C-alpha cells in the first residue's frame, strides 16, 4: 500500500481549574474558535467544540503523527496563553491539569457533534461532575474519585 489512511477521532473533555465558572458566553464564542484554529495549525481537524462556563468538549480528528497527549497540550496550553494575553481580567484563567480522551467511531460522529452543541441544555439537568463520571463509566475506565478532580 503506497499511502497510509487513518481516521482517529477523539472526544476530549476538560474543565477549568477547580471547575470555576469563568468562561462567559462572550469568551466561549471566541475561545472555541481559537481552539479550532490551534487544531487547524497543528494538522488536526476540529469537528465540534463547545461547552459551558466551567468546561469544554472537543471532537477532534488527529493526524497519525500526533499523540493524544501532545494534541491536548497544544490545545490547552495555546488557548490558556491566548486567554491571558487577550483578556487581562482573566489573568488567573487555567485549565484543569488532566483531561478525558475518548475514542469515537465514525458511526457516532453525528451524535457526538450534536451532544457537544447541546451542552447548555444538557447542563440544565446534569452537572459537569455527573457527566464526566458517566463518561468514565460508559468507557469502562477505572478511576478513584479522590484523584479525578485534582
mmCIF file with all atom_site columns, C-alpha atoms in Angstrom:
data_model
loop_
_atom_site.group_PDB
_atom_site.id
_atom_site.type_symbol
_atom_site.label_atom_id
_atom_site.label_alt_id
_atom_site.label_comp_id
_atom_site.label_asym_id
_atom_site.label_entity_id
_atom_site.label_seq_id
_atom_site.pdbx_PDB_ins_code
_atom_site.Cartn_x
_atom_site.Cartn_y
_atom_site.Cartn_z
_atom_site.occupancy
_atom_site.B_iso_or_equiv
_atom_site.pdbx_formal_charge
_atom_site.auth_seq_id
_atom_site.auth_comp_id
_atom_site.auth_asym_id
_atom_site.auth_atom_id
_atom_site.pdbx_PDB_model_num
ATOM 1   C CA . UNK A 1 1   ? 0.000   0.000  0.000  1.00 0.00 ? 1   UNK A CA 1
ATOM 2   C CA . UNK A 1 2   ? 1.519   3.304  -1.087 1.00 0.00 ? 2   UNK A CA 1
ATOM 3   C CA . UNK A 1 3   ? -0.242  5.598  1.414  1.00 0.00 ? 3   UNK A CA 1
ATOM 4   C CA . UNK A 1 4   ? -1.469  5.383  4.977  1.00 0.00 ? 4   UNK A CA 1
ATOM 5   C CA . UNK A 1 5   ? -5.036  6.358  5.776  1.00 0.00 ? 5   UNK A CA 1
ATOM 6   C CA . UNK A 1 6   ? -6.349  6.998  9.262  1.00 0.00 ? 6   UNK A CA 1
ATOM 7   C CA . UNK A 1 7   ? -9.462  8.255  10.994 1.00 0.00 ? 7   UNK A CA 1
ATOM 8   C CA . UNK A 1 8   ? -8.545  8.863  14.616 1.00 0.00 ? 8   UNK A CA 1
ATOM 9   C CA . UNK A 1 9   ? -11.496 10.570 16.292 1.00 0.00 ? 9   UNK A CA 1
ATOM 10  C CA . UNK A 1 10  ? -11.133 11.680 19.906 1.00 0.00 ? 10  UNK A CA 1
ATOM 11  C CA . UNK A 1 11  ? -13.725 13.320 22.152 1.00 0.00 ? 11  UNK A CA 1
ATOM 12  C CA . UNK A 1 12  ? -11.766 15.455 24.616 1.00 0.00 ? 12  UNK A CA 1
ATOM 13  C CA . UNK A 1 13  ? -13.336 16.783 27.802 1.00 0.00 ? 13  UNK A CA 1
ATOM 14  C CA . UNK A 1 14  ? -11.642 19.052 30.324 1.00 0.00 ? 14  UNK A CA 1
ATOM 15  C CA . UNK A 1 15  ? -12.562 21.664 32.865 1.00 0.00 ? 15  UNK A CA 1
ATOM 16  C CA . UNK A 1 16  ? -11.298 24.946 34.147 1.00 0.00 ? 16  UNK A CA 1
ATOM 17  C CA . UNK A 1 17  ? -9.092  24.676 37.229 1.00 0.00 ? 17  UNK A CA 1
ATOM 18  C CA . UNK A 1 18  ? -11.307 23.777 40.199 1.00 0.00 ? 18  UNK A CA 1
ATOM 19  C CA . UNK A 1 19  ? -14.282 23.802 37.810 1.00 0.00 ? 19  UNK A CA 1
ATOM 20  C CA . UNK A 1 20  ? -14.551 27.578 38.202 1.00 0.00 ? 20  UNK A CA 1
ATOM 21  C CA . UNK A 1 21  ? -17.415 29.008 36.164 1.00 0.00 ? 21  UNK A CA 1
ATOM 22  C CA . UNK A 1 22  ? -15.294 31.645 34.425 1.00 0.00 ? 22  UNK A CA 1
ATOM 23  C CA . UNK A 1 23  ? -15.864 31.063 30.711 1.00 0.00 ? 23  UNK A CA 1
ATOM 24  C CA . UNK A 1 24  ? -18.521 33.689 29.963 1.00 0.00 ? 24  UNK A CA 1
ATOM 25  C CA . UNK A 1 25  ? -20.696 33.315 26.858 1.00 0.00 ? 25  UNK A CA 1
ATOM 26  C CA . UNK A 1 26  ? -18.703 36.091 25.166 1.00 0.00 ? 26  UNK A CA 1
ATOM 27  C CA . UNK A 1 27  ? -15.428 34.329 25.954 1.00 0.00 ? 27  UNK A CA 1
ATOM 28  C CA . UNK A 1 28  ? -16.843 30.921 24.925 1.00 0.00 ? 28  UNK A CA 1
ATOM 29  C CA . UNK A 1 29  ? -17.591 32.061 21.400 1.00 0.00 ? 29  UNK A CA 1
ATOM 30  C CA . UNK A 1 30  ? -14.087 33.411 20.840 1.00 0.00 ? 30  UNK A CA 1
ATOM 31  C CA . UNK A 1 31  ? -12.302 30.672 22.785 1.00 0.00 ? 31  UNK A CA 1
ATOM 32  C CA . UNK A 1 32  ? -13.955 27.814 20.901 1.00 0.00 ? 32  UNK A CA 1
ATOM 33  C CA . UNK A 1 33  ? -12.971 29.446 17.586 1.00 0.00 ? 33  UNK A CA 1
ATOM 34  C CA . UNK A 1 34  ? -9.419  29.968 18.794 1.00 0.00 ? 34  UNK A CA 1
ATOM 35  C CA . UNK A 1 35  ? -9.134  26.341 19.878 1.00 0.00 ? 35  UNK A CA 1
ATOM 36  C CA . UNK A 1 36  ? -10.302 25.315 16.411 1.00 0.00 ? 36  UNK A CA 1
ATOM 37  C CA . UNK A 1 37  ? -7.520  27.448 14.962 1.00 0.00 ? 37  UNK A CA 1
ATOM 38  C CA . UNK A 1 38  ? -4.935  25.735 17.162 1.00 0.00 ? 38  UNK A CA 1
ATOM 39  C CA . UNK A 1 39  ? -6.205  22.389 15.903 1.00 0.00 ? 39  UNK A CA 1
ATOM 40  C CA . UNK A 1 40  ? -6.000  23.512 12.269 1.00 0.00 ? 40  UNK A CA 1
ATOM 41  C CA . UNK A 1 41  ? -2.472  24.905 12.675 1.00 0.00 ? 41  UNK A CA 1
ATOM 42  C CA . UNK A 1 42  ? -1.355  21.516 14.009 1.00 0.00 ? 42  UNK A CA 1
ATOM 43  C CA . UNK A 1 43  ? -2.943  19.366 11.287 1.00 0.00 ? 43  UNK A CA 1
ATOM 44  C CA . UNK A 1 44  ? -5.897  18.351 13.431 1.00 0.00 ? 44  UNK A CA 1
ATOM 45  C CA . UNK A 1 45  ? -9.484  18.782 12.340 1.00 0.00 ? 45  UNK A CA 1
ATOM 46  C CA . UNK A 1 46  ? -11.949 20.141 14.888 1.00 0.00 ? 46  UNK A CA 1
ATOM 47  C CA . UNK A 1 47  ? -15.340 18.616 14.077 1.00 0.00 ? 47  UNK A CA 1
ATOM 48  C CA . UNK A 1 48  ? -17.047 20.253 17.081 1.00 0.00 ? 48  UNK A CA 1
ATOM 49  C CA . UNK A 1 49  ? -16.051 22.436 20.018 1.00 0.00 ? 49  UNK A CA 1
ATOM 50  C CA . UNK A 1 50  ? -18.439 23.578 22.709 1.00 0.00 ? 50  UNK A CA 1
ATOM 51  C CA . UNK A 1 51  ? -19.088 23.763 26.379 1.00 0.00 ? 51  UNK A CA 1
ATOM 52  C CA . UNK A 1 52  ? -20.288 25.923 29.216 1.00 0.00 ? 52  UNK A CA 1
ATOM 53  C CA . UNK A 1 53  ? -18.847 28.161 31.930 1.00 0.00 ? 53  UNK A CA 1
ATOM 54  C CA . UNK A 1 54  ? -16.637 25.504 33.526 1.00 0.00 ? 54  UNK A CA 1
ATOM 55  C CA . UNK A 1 55  ? -15.633 23.002 30.833 1.00 0.00 ? 55  UNK A CA 1
ATOM 56  C CA . UNK A 1 56  ? -15.235 22.244 27.154 1.00 0.00 ? 56  UNK A CA 1
ATOM 57  C CA . UNK A 1 57  ? -15.799 19.304 24.798 1.00 0.00 ? 57  UNK A CA 1
ATOM 58  C CA . UNK A 1 58  ? -13.878 18.875 21.547 1.00 0.00 ? 58  UNK A CA 1
ATOM 59  C CA . UNK A 1 59  ? -14.335 16.278 18.837 1.00 0.00 ? 59  UNK A CA 1
ATOM 60  C CA . UNK A 1 60  ? -11.002 16.201 17.044 1.00 0.00 ? 60  UNK A CA 1
ATOM 61  C CA . UNK A 1 61  ? -9.680  14.156 14.154 1.00 0.00 ? 61  UNK A CA 1
ATOM 62  C CA . UNK A 1 62  ? -5.994  13.561 14.877 1.00 0.00 ? 62  UNK A CA 1
ATOM 63  C CA . UNK A 1 63  ? -3.280  13.019 12.301 1.00 0.00 ? 63  UNK A CA 1
ATOM 64  C CA . UNK A 1 64  ? -1.384  9.761  12.880 1.00 0.00 ? 64  UNK A CA 1
ATOM 65  C CA . UNK A 1 65  ? 1.787   11.705 13.707 1.00 0.00 ? 65  UNK A CA 1
ATOM 66  C CA . UNK A 1 66  ? 0.270   13.462 16.734 1.00 0.00 ? 66  UNK A CA 1
ATOM 67  C CA . UNK A 1 67  ? -0.287  11.727 20.067 1.00 0.00 ? 67  UNK A CA 1
ATOM 68  C CA . UNK A 1 68  ? -3.348  12.391 22.188 1.00 0.00 ? 68  UNK A CA 1
ATOM 69  C CA . UNK A 1 69  ? -1.127  13.882 24.911 1.00 0.00 ? 69  UNK A CA 1
ATOM 70  C CA . UNK A 1 70  ? 0.619   16.258 22.502 1.00 0.00 ? 70  UNK A CA 1
ATOM 71  C CA . UNK A 1 71  ? -2.666  17.317 20.892 1.00 0.00 ? 71  UNK A CA 1
ATOM 72  C CA . UNK A 1 72  ? -4.222  18.258 24.223 1.00 0.00 ? 72  UNK A CA 1
ATOM 73  C CA . UNK A 1 73  ? -1.028  20.004 25.357 1.00 0.00 ? 73  UNK A CA 1
ATOM 74  C CA . UNK A 1 74  ? -1.122  22.190 22.238 1.00 0.00 ? 74  UNK A CA 1
ATOM 75  C CA . UNK A 1 75  ? -4.818  22.996 22.608 1.00 0.00 ? 75  UNK A CA 1
ATOM 76  C CA . UNK A 1 76  ? -4.883  23.627 26.356 1.00 0.00 ? 76  UNK A CA 1
ATOM 77  C CA . UNK A 1 77  ? -1.555  25.444 26.503 1.00 0.00 ? 77  UNK A CA 1
ATOM 78  C CA . UNK A 1 78  ? -2.188  27.601 23.448 1.00 0.00 ? 78  UNK A CA 1
ATOM 79  C CA . UNK A 1 79  ? -5.717  28.543 24.452 1.00 0.00 ? 79  UNK A CA 1
ATOM 80  C CA . UNK A 1 80  ? -4.745  29.364 28.035 1.00 0.00 ? 80  UNK A CA 1
ATOM 81  C CA . UNK A 1 81  ? -1.930  31.638 26.838 1.00 0.00 ? 81  UNK A CA 1
ATOM 82  C CA . UNK A 1 82  ? -4.307  33.318 24.391 1.00 0.00 ? 82  UNK A CA 1
ATOM 83  C CA . UNK A 1 83  ? -6.876  33.990 27.150 1.00 0.00 ? 83  UNK A CA 1
ATOM 84  C CA . UNK A 1 84  ? -4.153  35.541 29.352 1.00 0.00 ? 84  UNK A CA 1
ATOM 85  C CA . UNK A 1 85  ? -2.786  37.683 26.506 1.00 0.00 ? 85  UNK A CA 1
ATOM 86  C CA . UNK A 1 86  ? -6.159  38.788 25.130 1.00 0.00 ? 86  UNK A CA 1
ATOM 87  C CA . UNK A 1 87  ? -8.237  39.245 28.290 1.00 0.00 ? 87  UNK A CA 1
ATOM 88  C CA . UNK A 1 88  ? -6.275  40.898 31.143 1.00 0.00 ? 88  UNK A CA 1
ATOM 89  C CA . UNK A 1 89  ? -9.230  40.357 33.514 1.00 0.00 ? 89  UNK A CA 1
ATOM 90  C CA . UNK A 1 90  ? -8.686  36.585 33.050 1.00 0.00 ? 90  UNK A CA 1
ATOM 91  C CA . UNK A 1 91  ? -5.018  36.584 34.091 1.00 0.00 ? 91  UNK A CA 1
ATOM 92  C CA . UNK A 1 92  ? -5.730  33.735 36.528 1.00 0.00 ? 92  UNK A CA 1
ATOM 93  C CA . UNK A 1 93  ? -7.519  31.565 33.949 1.00 0.00 ? 93  UNK A CA 1
ATOM 94  C CA . UNK A 1 94  ? -6.299  27.955 33.984 1.00 0.00 ? 94  UNK A CA 1
ATOM 95  C CA . UNK A 1 95  ? -7.449  24.624 32.670 1.00 0.00 ? 95  UNK A CA 1
ATOM 96  C CA . UNK A 1 96  ? -7.500  21.621 34.988 1.00 0.00 ? 96  UNK A CA 1
ATOM 97  C CA . UNK A 1 97  ? -4.353  19.520 34.855 1.00 0.00 ? 97  UNK A CA 1
ATOM 98  C CA . UNK A 1 98  ? -5.989  16.376 33.492 1.00 0.00 ? 98  UNK A CA 1
ATOM 99  C CA . UNK A 1 99  ? -8.445  15.602 30.739 1.00 0.00 ? 99  UNK A CA 1
ATOM 100 C CA . UNK A 1 100 ? -10.653 12.895 29.341 1.00 0.00 ? 100 UNK A CA 1
ATOM 101 C CA . UNK A 1 101 ? -9.983  11.492 25.889 1.00 0.00 ? 101 UNK A CA 1
ATOM 102 C CA . UNK A 1 102 ? -12.489 9.032  24.473 1.00 0.00 ? 102 UNK A CA 1
ATOM 103 C CA . UNK A 1 103 ? -12.352 7.341  21.081 1.00 0.00 ? 103 UNK A CA 1
ATOM 104 C CA . UNK A 1 104 ? -15.340 7.847  18.802 1.00 0.00 ? 104 UNK A CA 1
ATOM 105 C CA . UNK A 1 105 ? -16.277 5.605  15.899 1.00 0.00 ? 105 UNK A CA 1
ATOM 106 C CA . UNK A 1 106 ? -17.193 7.135  12.549 1.00 0.00 ? 106 UNK A CA 1
ATOM 107 C CA . UNK A 1 107 ? -20.769 5.941  13.033 1.00 0.00 ? 107 UNK A CA 1
ATOM 108 C CA . UNK A 1 108 ? -21.086 8.151  16.143 1.00 0.00 ? 108 UNK A CA 1
ATOM 109 C CA . UNK A 1 109 ? -19.778 11.442 14.713 1.00 0.00 ? 109 UNK A CA 1
ATOM 110 C CA . UNK A 1 110 ? -23.232 12.965 14.189 1.00 0.00 ? 110 UNK A CA 1
ATOM 111 C CA . UNK A 1 111 ? -24.432 12.104 17.699 1.00 0.00 ? 111 UNK A CA 1
ATOM 112 C CA . UNK A 1 112 ? -21.207 13.349 19.288 1.00 0.00 ? 112 UNK A CA 1
ATOM 113 C CA . UNK A 1 113 ? -21.339 16.651 17.392 1.00 0.00 ? 113 UNK A CA 1
ATOM 114 C CA . UNK A 1 114 ? -24.988 17.100 18.431 1.00 0.00 ? 114 UNK A CA 1
ATOM 115 C CA . UNK A 1 115 ? -24.100 16.292 22.049 1.00 0.00 ? 115 UNK A CA 1
ATOM 116 C CA . UNK A 1 116 ? -21.331 18.902 22.063 1.00 0.00 ? 116 UNK A CA 1
ATOM 117 C CA . UNK A 1 117 ? -23.629 21.518 20.505 1.00 0.00 ? 117 UNK A CA 1
ATOM 118 C CA . UNK A 1 118 ? -26.299 20.834 23.175 1.00 0.00 ? 118 UNK A CA 1
ATOM 119 C CA . UNK A 1 119 ? -24.075 21.464 26.188 1.00 0.00 ? 119 UNK A CA 1
ATOM 120 C CA . UNK A 1 120 ? -26.101 24.393 27.562 1.00 0.00 ? 120 UNK A CA 1
ATOM 121 C CA . UNK A 1 121 ? -29.324 22.378 27.539 1.00 0.00 ? 121 UNK A CA 1
ATOM 122 C CA . UNK A 1 122 ? -27.589 19.252 28.819 1.00 0.00 ? 122 UNK A CA 1
ATOM 123 C CA . UNK A 1 123 ? -26.164 21.031 31.845 1.00 0.00 ? 123 UNK A CA 1
ATOM 124 C CA . UNK A 1 124 ? -29.535 22.312 32.970 1.00 0.00 ? 124 UNK A CA 1
ATOM 125 C CA . UNK A 1 125 ? -30.099 18.681 34.003 1.00 0.00 ? 125 UNK A CA 1
ATOM 126 C CA . UNK A 1 126 ? -26.669 17.246 34.809 1.00 0.00 ? 126 UNK A CA 1
ATOM 127 C CA . UNK A 1 127 ? -23.559 18.753 36.435 1.00 0.00 ? 127 UNK A CA 1
ATOM 128 C CA . UNK A 1 128 ? -20.125 18.519 34.857 1.00 0.00 ? 128 UNK A CA 1
ATOM 129 C CA . UNK A 1 129 ? -19.067 16.102 37.595 1.00 0.00 ? 129 UNK A CA 1
ATOM 130 C CA . UNK A 1 130 ? -22.035 13.801 36.900 1.00 0.00 ? 130 UNK A CA 1
ATOM 131 C CA . UNK A 1 131 ? -21.397 13.986 33.165 1.00 0.00 ? 131 UNK A CA 1
ATOM 132 C CA . UNK A 1 132 ? -17.680 13.227 33.467 1.00 0.00 ? 132 UNK A CA 1
ATOM 133 C CA . UNK A 1 133 ? -18.176 10.257 35.810 1.00 0.00 ? 133 UNK A CA 1
ATOM 134 C CA . UNK A 1 134 ? -20.815 8.917  33.386 1.00 0.00 ? 134 UNK A CA 1
ATOM 135 C CA . UNK A 1 135 ? -18.241 9.096  30.551 1.00 0.00 ? 135 UNK A CA 1
ATOM 136 C CA . UNK A 1 136 ? -15.665 7.232  32.624 1.00 0.00 ? 136 UNK A CA 1
ATOM 137 C CA . UNK A 1 137 ? -18.194 4.511  33.462 1.00 0.00 ? 137 UNK A CA 1
ATOM 138 C CA . UNK A 1 138 ? -19.511 4.249  29.894 1.00 0.00 ? 138 UNK A CA 1
ATOM 139 C CA . UNK A 1 139 ? -15.977 3.733  28.602 1.00 0.00 ? 139 UNK A CA 1
ATOM 140 C CA . UNK A 1 140 ? -15.176 1.299  31.435 1.00 0.00 ? 140 UNK A CA 1
ATOM 141 C CA . UNK A 1 141 ? -12.297 3.412  32.733 1.00 0.00 ? 141 UNK A CA 1
ATOM 142 C CA . UNK A 1 142 ? -11.248 2.619  36.276 1.00 0.00 ? 142 UNK A CA 1
ATOM 143 C CA . UNK A 1 143 ? -10.858 5.707  38.446 1.00 0.00 ? 143 UNK A CA 1
ATOM 144 C CA . UNK A 1 144 ? -10.509 6.830  42.027 1.00 0.00 ? 144 UNK A CA 1
ATOM 145 C CA . UNK A 1 145 ? -12.778 9.824  42.559 1.00 0.00 ? 145 UNK A CA 1
ATOM 146 C CA . UNK A 1 146 ? -10.269 11.297 45.016 1.00 0.00 ? 146 UNK A CA 1
ATOM 147 C CA . UNK A 1 147 ? -7.967  11.950 42.040 1.00 0.00 ? 147 UNK A CA 1
ATOM 148 C CA . UNK A 1 148 ? -10.472 12.795 39.313 1.00 0.00 ? 148 UNK A CA 1
ATOM 149 C CA . UNK A 1 149 ? -10.959 16.402 40.385 1.00 0.00 ? 149 UNK A CA 1
ATOM 150 C CA . UNK A 1 150 ? -7.421  17.326 41.480 1.00 0.00 ? 150 UNK A CA 1
#
